[in-house]
Amino acid sequence: MRIMPNRMDRGYFKYQSEFEKKATDVLRSGWYVLGKEVSSFETEFSNYVGTKHCVGLASGLDALWIAVRLLGIGRGDEVIVQANTYIATVMGITMNGATPVFIEPDESFGIDASKIEEKITNKTKAVMVTHLYGMATKMDEIVRLCKKYKLKLIEDCAQSHGACFNGRMTGTFGDVGCFSFYPSKNLGAFGDAGAVVLNNDELAEEFKVFRNYGSEKRYYNKIVGANSRLDEIQAGLLRVRLSHICELTEEKVKIAERYTCEIKNKKIKLPSVADGATSVWHQYVIRCEERDRLIQYLENKDIGTLIHYPIPPHLAEAYQNLGYKKGDFPFTEHLAETILSIPIYNGMTEEEQSQVIEALNSF
Ligand SMILES: *Cc1c(COP(=O)(O)O)cnc(C)c1O
């Protein structure tokens, strides 16, 4: 049987009766958008992360662009961001007319903090950190720099639900932590969903007003907002998944530990988590100089893989206007040519794990 890069059905069947009961309850409730399930989820998720507030939104991208907007960042402003992130992080900046300033990552795929200071100008307003692949970024130096230069700090936690640095969860280090609950994420809904977490009372209120057409009271619009509401079914289903998040994370950590112990091939470089950080293994990303031949080799053994991501944002067709060219971020570009995400998902059998390990070891 083919091993796919991800199997979202397994995560569903694991708690099938709980999910189905919750969906039925919401369908029968007669209330479908922004209700009790959403507010309960917001309370439970902020308790889990360790922030005062959580505001449910329609997607991870919405969490990012609305965070940038409500922190007052726009045209003429610069935001520092890592060059190897998913393009959504960058869109969160450019959708507000602000300019992304890219920084190369370090060996753990996180933003290289030692390269931030030289890129700070009088236009710099914020640093955006992506905890990529489920690995928490080393945050101490970044937090220090943001304090020193009075910069906002936004965390893209779309891949890092539950990952910690020095015992603190990602999403708690900056002004706003942005989460996606897209179905393939570690805490996945069954459609689009997202949220922000934060400690600032006023800002939390602003997110609530903004997500619902800028109205606090129905049909009294204070500001020009957007429609970025979270619906009751997604919130209810997320509550079910959140109640099992510890065992779900533990399961992925175990698979990753097995990969790290048992994959032994000089041609393959295994991922390394930064000092003081943990990973929740949204992806298990290996590096290989003969990556494309490896993909084919695994494909012949019926093992599917993915590349996160083949084209860095600065080289994306969509961002030609930024004026970058090949060679501007050599390490990021090298990573894009050598990284490979191997199958890792909840409900992956030991047999499937063994098949992946054997295939990689025999390459
Ligand atoms: C998935 C993801 C997003 C976007 O989330 P959506 O819910 O798809 O809008 C943003 N940043 C990163 C790093 C992601 O992985």
XYZ file of C-alpha atoms and ligand atoms in Angstrom:
378
model
C 0.000 0.000 0.000
C 1.175 3.470 -0.878
C 2.395 5.619 1.993
C 1.211 9.176 1.515
C 2.951 12.265 2.927
C -0.052 12.865 5.198
C -3.229 10.950 6.081
C -5.843 13.279 7.512
C -8.485 10.533 7.513
C -6.547 8.632 10.196
C -6.844 11.572 12.587
C -10.569 11.664 11.951
C -11.261 7.966 12.444
C -9.258 7.982 15.676
C -11.979 10.075 17.372
C -14.781 9.479 14.879
C -17.677 9.187 17.320
C -16.637 12.306 19.252
C -16.331 14.356 16.058
C -19.640 13.123 14.718
C -21.477 13.786 17.961
C -20.108 17.322 18.113
C -21.013 18.041 14.475
C -24.539 16.754 15.035
C -24.936 18.805 18.216
C -23.910 21.982 16.392
C -26.160 21.232 13.406
C -29.101 20.788 15.749
C -28.310 23.896 17.817
C -29.628 26.371 15.245
C -26.575 28.689 15.661
C -23.685 28.387 13.206
C -21.226 31.287 13.287
C -19.535 32.936 16.321
C -21.351 31.297 19.206
C -20.773 29.161 22.273
C -18.427 26.697 20.581
C -16.224 29.560 19.341
C -16.021 31.265 22.728
C -15.366 27.951 24.515
C -12.652 27.126 22.017
C -11.095 30.570 22.502
C -10.958 30.050 26.264
C -9.585 26.523 25.997
C -6.985 27.388 23.381
C -5.678 30.466 25.239
C -5.425 28.313 28.396
C -3.481 25.729 26.451
C -1.046 28.219 24.913
C -0.729 30.334 28.035
C -2.071 33.713 26.915
C -4.882 35.857 28.283
C -6.848 35.950 25.044
C -7.556 33.977 21.905
C -9.692 35.305 19.059
C -10.948 32.808 16.487
C -10.654 33.848 12.844
C -11.373 32.308 9.458
C -7.800 31.264 8.537
C -4.131 31.473 9.380
C -3.517 34.042 6.657
C -6.256 36.223 8.176
C -4.571 35.937 11.567
C -1.334 37.199 9.998
C -2.602 40.099 7.892
C -5.083 41.318 10.486
C -2.354 41.204 13.151
C -0.070 43.316 10.953
C -2.967 45.718 10.245
C -4.042 46.119 13.882
C -0.462 46.647 15.030
C -0.515 49.721 12.812
C 1.871 48.505 10.139
C 1.293 49.591 6.534
C 2.681 51.379 3.487
C 6.247 52.579 3.895
C 6.925 50.242 6.823
C 9.353 47.330 6.804
C 8.853 43.965 8.454
C 11.738 41.562 9.025
C 10.881 37.976 8.117
C 12.780 34.783 7.368
C 13.395 34.042 3.695
C 12.479 30.341 3.881
C 8.978 30.774 5.293
C 5.684 29.782 3.689
C 4.443 32.501 1.356
C 1.416 33.247 3.587
C 3.702 34.859 6.178
C 4.941 37.275 3.516
C 1.413 37.925 2.221
C 0.404 38.943 5.742
C 2.922 41.773 5.331
C 2.372 42.780 1.695
C -1.454 42.708 1.959
C -1.010 45.762 4.187
C 1.289 47.523 1.718
C 4.319 46.986 3.970
C 7.653 45.671 2.671
C 9.138 42.326 3.724
C 12.866 42.394 4.540
C 14.185 38.866 4.272
C 16.706 37.187 6.573
C 18.373 33.831 5.988
C 17.511 30.960 8.349
C 19.966 29.027 10.519
C 20.658 25.264 10.473
C 17.422 24.617 12.426
C 15.353 26.313 9.677
C 14.468 29.255 11.982
C 15.312 32.940 11.409
C 19.021 33.593 12.090
C 18.813 36.088 14.948
C 22.421 37.195 14.453
C 21.490 38.652 11.050
C 18.521 40.749 12.223
C 20.247 43.803 13.686
C 22.062 44.785 10.479
C 18.719 44.910 8.628
C 16.988 47.259 11.077
C 16.332 50.729 9.598
C 14.170 53.640 10.723
C 11.356 52.090 8.680
C 11.452 48.753 10.499
C 8.270 48.242 12.491
C 8.195 44.546 13.315
C 9.857 41.158 13.244
C 7.815 38.185 12.102
C 9.042 34.759 13.237
C 7.823 31.489 11.710
C 8.237 28.392 13.868
C 8.699 26.297 10.756
C 7.960 22.547 10.533
C 6.812 22.499 14.168
C 10.180 23.502 15.622
C 10.173 26.405 18.026
C 12.592 29.161 17.017
C 15.273 30.282 19.488
C 13.455 33.337 20.842
C 15.700 34.927 23.528
C 17.859 37.078 21.237
C 14.879 38.027 19.041
C 12.823 39.182 22.036
C 15.819 41.194 23.272
C 16.274 42.924 19.899
C 12.566 43.746 19.600
C 12.626 45.362 23.053
C 15.840 47.266 22.285
C 14.546 48.721 18.993
C 10.875 48.947 20.074
C 9.731 46.619 17.314
C 6.520 44.629 17.307
C 6.978 40.875 17.378
C 4.535 38.644 15.515
C 4.819 34.862 15.645
C 3.563 32.679 12.820
C 2.596 29.540 14.771
C 0.658 27.910 11.926
C 2.932 24.856 12.184
C 3.930 24.930 15.848
C 0.891 24.204 18.064
C 2.398 23.261 21.405
C 6.099 23.678 20.560
C 8.148 25.358 23.304
C 11.273 27.431 23.710
C 12.742 27.426 27.239
C 9.504 25.892 28.514
C 7.252 28.585 27.046
C 4.887 27.852 24.220
C 5.206 29.474 20.825
C 2.680 32.264 20.473
C 3.472 33.744 23.901
C 6.709 35.568 23.061
C 5.462 38.423 20.920
C 2.619 40.908 20.636
C 0.450 38.467 18.678
C 0.713 34.716 17.975
C -0.980 33.662 14.728
C -2.355 30.149 14.288
C -3.828 28.220 11.391
C -6.083 25.213 11.899
C -6.077 24.160 8.263
C -6.865 20.399 8.183
C -3.249 19.315 7.630
C -1.864 21.279 10.605
C -1.065 19.636 13.939
C -4.315 21.023 15.364
C -6.508 20.705 12.309
C -10.122 21.624 11.662
C -12.258 20.123 8.884
C -12.128 23.211 6.752
C -10.460 26.603 7.095
C -9.935 28.107 10.536
C -7.406 30.266 12.371
C -6.863 32.342 15.510
C -4.676 34.874 17.217
C -3.453 34.612 20.809
C -2.364 37.635 22.828
C -2.278 39.235 26.265
C -3.342 42.811 25.408
C -7.018 43.356 26.389
C -7.680 46.278 24.025
C -6.014 44.650 21.057
C -8.005 41.441 21.643
C -11.193 43.527 21.537
C -10.032 45.110 18.267
C -9.599 41.677 16.667
C -13.163 40.781 17.722
C -14.536 43.961 16.196
C -12.434 43.674 13.035
C -13.403 40.072 12.253
C -17.082 40.963 12.137
C -17.184 43.904 9.690
C -15.796 46.268 12.288
C -18.903 46.142 14.410
C -19.053 45.735 18.156
C -22.803 46.026 18.211
C -24.696 44.567 15.279
C -25.012 47.055 12.387
C -23.057 49.785 14.221
C -19.753 49.744 12.362
C -16.873 51.453 14.162
C -14.163 50.690 11.640
C -13.801 49.122 8.189
C -13.125 45.532 9.139
C -13.465 42.248 7.309
C -15.413 39.032 7.448
C -13.085 36.650 9.212
C -15.466 34.815 11.514
C -14.919 31.316 12.808
C -17.897 29.010 12.497
C -19.393 26.842 15.191
C -18.786 23.489 13.523
C -15.065 24.157 13.059
C -14.727 25.514 16.598
C -16.608 22.520 18.038
C -14.508 20.032 16.093
C -11.347 21.889 17.118
C -12.401 21.554 20.766
C -12.595 17.786 20.298
C -9.132 17.690 18.730
C -7.699 20.103 21.324
C -8.861 17.800 24.131
C -6.511 15.151 22.659
C -3.641 17.452 21.632
C -1.153 16.047 24.162
C -1.491 12.456 22.958
C -1.548 13.615 19.308
C 1.682 15.554 19.758
C 3.262 12.730 21.746
C 2.485 10.323 18.916
C 4.263 12.511 16.340
C 7.217 13.055 18.673
C 7.593 9.264 18.993
C 7.637 8.808 15.216
C 10.202 11.606 14.865
C 12.368 10.039 17.592
C 12.279 6.744 15.757
C 13.280 8.441 12.486
C 16.118 10.269 14.226
C 17.390 7.007 15.790
C 16.955 4.685 12.856
C 17.548 6.682 9.673
C 21.208 6.112 8.941
C 22.461 7.187 5.550
C 25.492 9.392 4.844
C 23.599 11.013 1.994
C 20.813 12.195 4.298
C 20.988 14.995 6.864
C 18.431 14.784 9.658
C 16.680 17.836 11.152
C 18.157 19.422 14.271
C 16.075 21.262 16.834
C 17.598 24.488 18.246
C 19.047 24.504 21.797
C 16.274 25.047 24.345
C 13.565 24.366 21.753
C 11.135 21.513 21.206
C 9.424 20.404 18.016
C 5.894 19.112 17.535
C 6.999 17.730 14.161
C 4.435 19.255 11.859
C 6.899 18.036 9.231
C 10.015 15.869 9.445
C 12.336 17.608 6.989
C 15.511 15.894 5.840
C 18.179 17.302 3.530
C 19.848 15.510 0.650
C 22.143 16.777 -2.104
C 20.553 14.284 -4.507
C 17.061 15.242 -3.416
C 15.315 14.814 -6.758
C 16.798 11.357 -7.279
C 15.738 10.475 -3.714
C 12.159 11.561 -4.437
C 12.097 9.247 -7.443
C 13.650 6.403 -5.472
C 11.001 6.712 -2.742
C 8.285 7.091 -5.359
C 9.345 3.763 -6.881
C 8.866 2.222 -3.440
C 5.391 3.789 -3.223
C 6.357 6.398 -0.649
C 5.082 9.914 -1.266
C 6.973 13.006 -0.142
C 6.532 16.786 -0.335
C 8.818 19.817 -0.505
C 8.102 22.639 1.945
C 8.759 24.751 -0.086
C 10.255 24.406 -3.570
C 10.289 28.158 -4.355
C 11.208 30.671 -1.641
C 8.900 33.726 -1.508
C 11.566 36.129 -2.862
C 11.700 34.057 -6.083
C 7.943 33.504 -6.381
C 6.366 34.815 -9.562
C 3.891 36.669 -7.346
C 6.715 38.724 -5.832
C 8.660 39.696 -8.950
C 7.798 43.294 -8.047
C 10.073 43.059 -4.997
C 13.004 42.864 -7.412
C 14.916 39.910 -6.020
C 16.882 37.462 -8.133
C 18.387 34.010 -7.777
C 21.452 34.188 -5.541
C 20.124 36.883 -3.197
C 19.539 34.379 -0.372
C 21.882 31.492 -1.149
C 21.249 29.376 1.961
C 17.479 29.646 1.588
C 17.780 28.722 -2.079
C 20.077 25.825 -1.263
C 17.556 24.550 1.284
C 14.760 24.797 -1.293
C 16.809 22.504 -3.541
C 17.765 19.936 -0.894
C 14.906 19.673 1.657
C 12.365 16.884 1.655
C 9.410 16.264 3.979
C 8.962 12.540 4.614
C 5.651 11.011 5.752
C 4.706 11.730 9.380
C 1.124 11.830 10.635
C -1.142 10.760 13.461
C -2.217 7.185 13.005
C 0.921 6.211 11.040
C 1.529 2.532 11.735
C 4.890 1.143 12.907
C 4.939 -0.894 9.723
C 4.610 2.273 7.618
C 7.341 3.955 9.642
C 9.619 0.951 9.092
C 9.000 1.057 5.361
C 10.029 4.716 5.217
C 13.141 4.072 7.336
C 14.211 1.044 5.262
C 13.704 2.919 2.007
C 15.789 5.865 3.194
C 18.538 3.614 4.539
C 18.817 1.696 1.298
C 19.081 4.826 -0.883
C -0.584 27.084 6.797
C 0.274 28.245 7.047
C -0.205 29.564 6.986
C -1.564 29.924 6.473
O -2.630 29.334 7.104
P -4.031 29.174 6.326
O -4.944 28.708 7.395
O -3.820 28.214 5.228
O -4.406 30.536 5.817
C 0.647 30.587 7.333
N 1.914 30.351 7.689
C 2.425 29.117 7.745
C 3.836 28.923 8.182
C 1.631 28.021 7.402
O 2.165 26.788 7.444
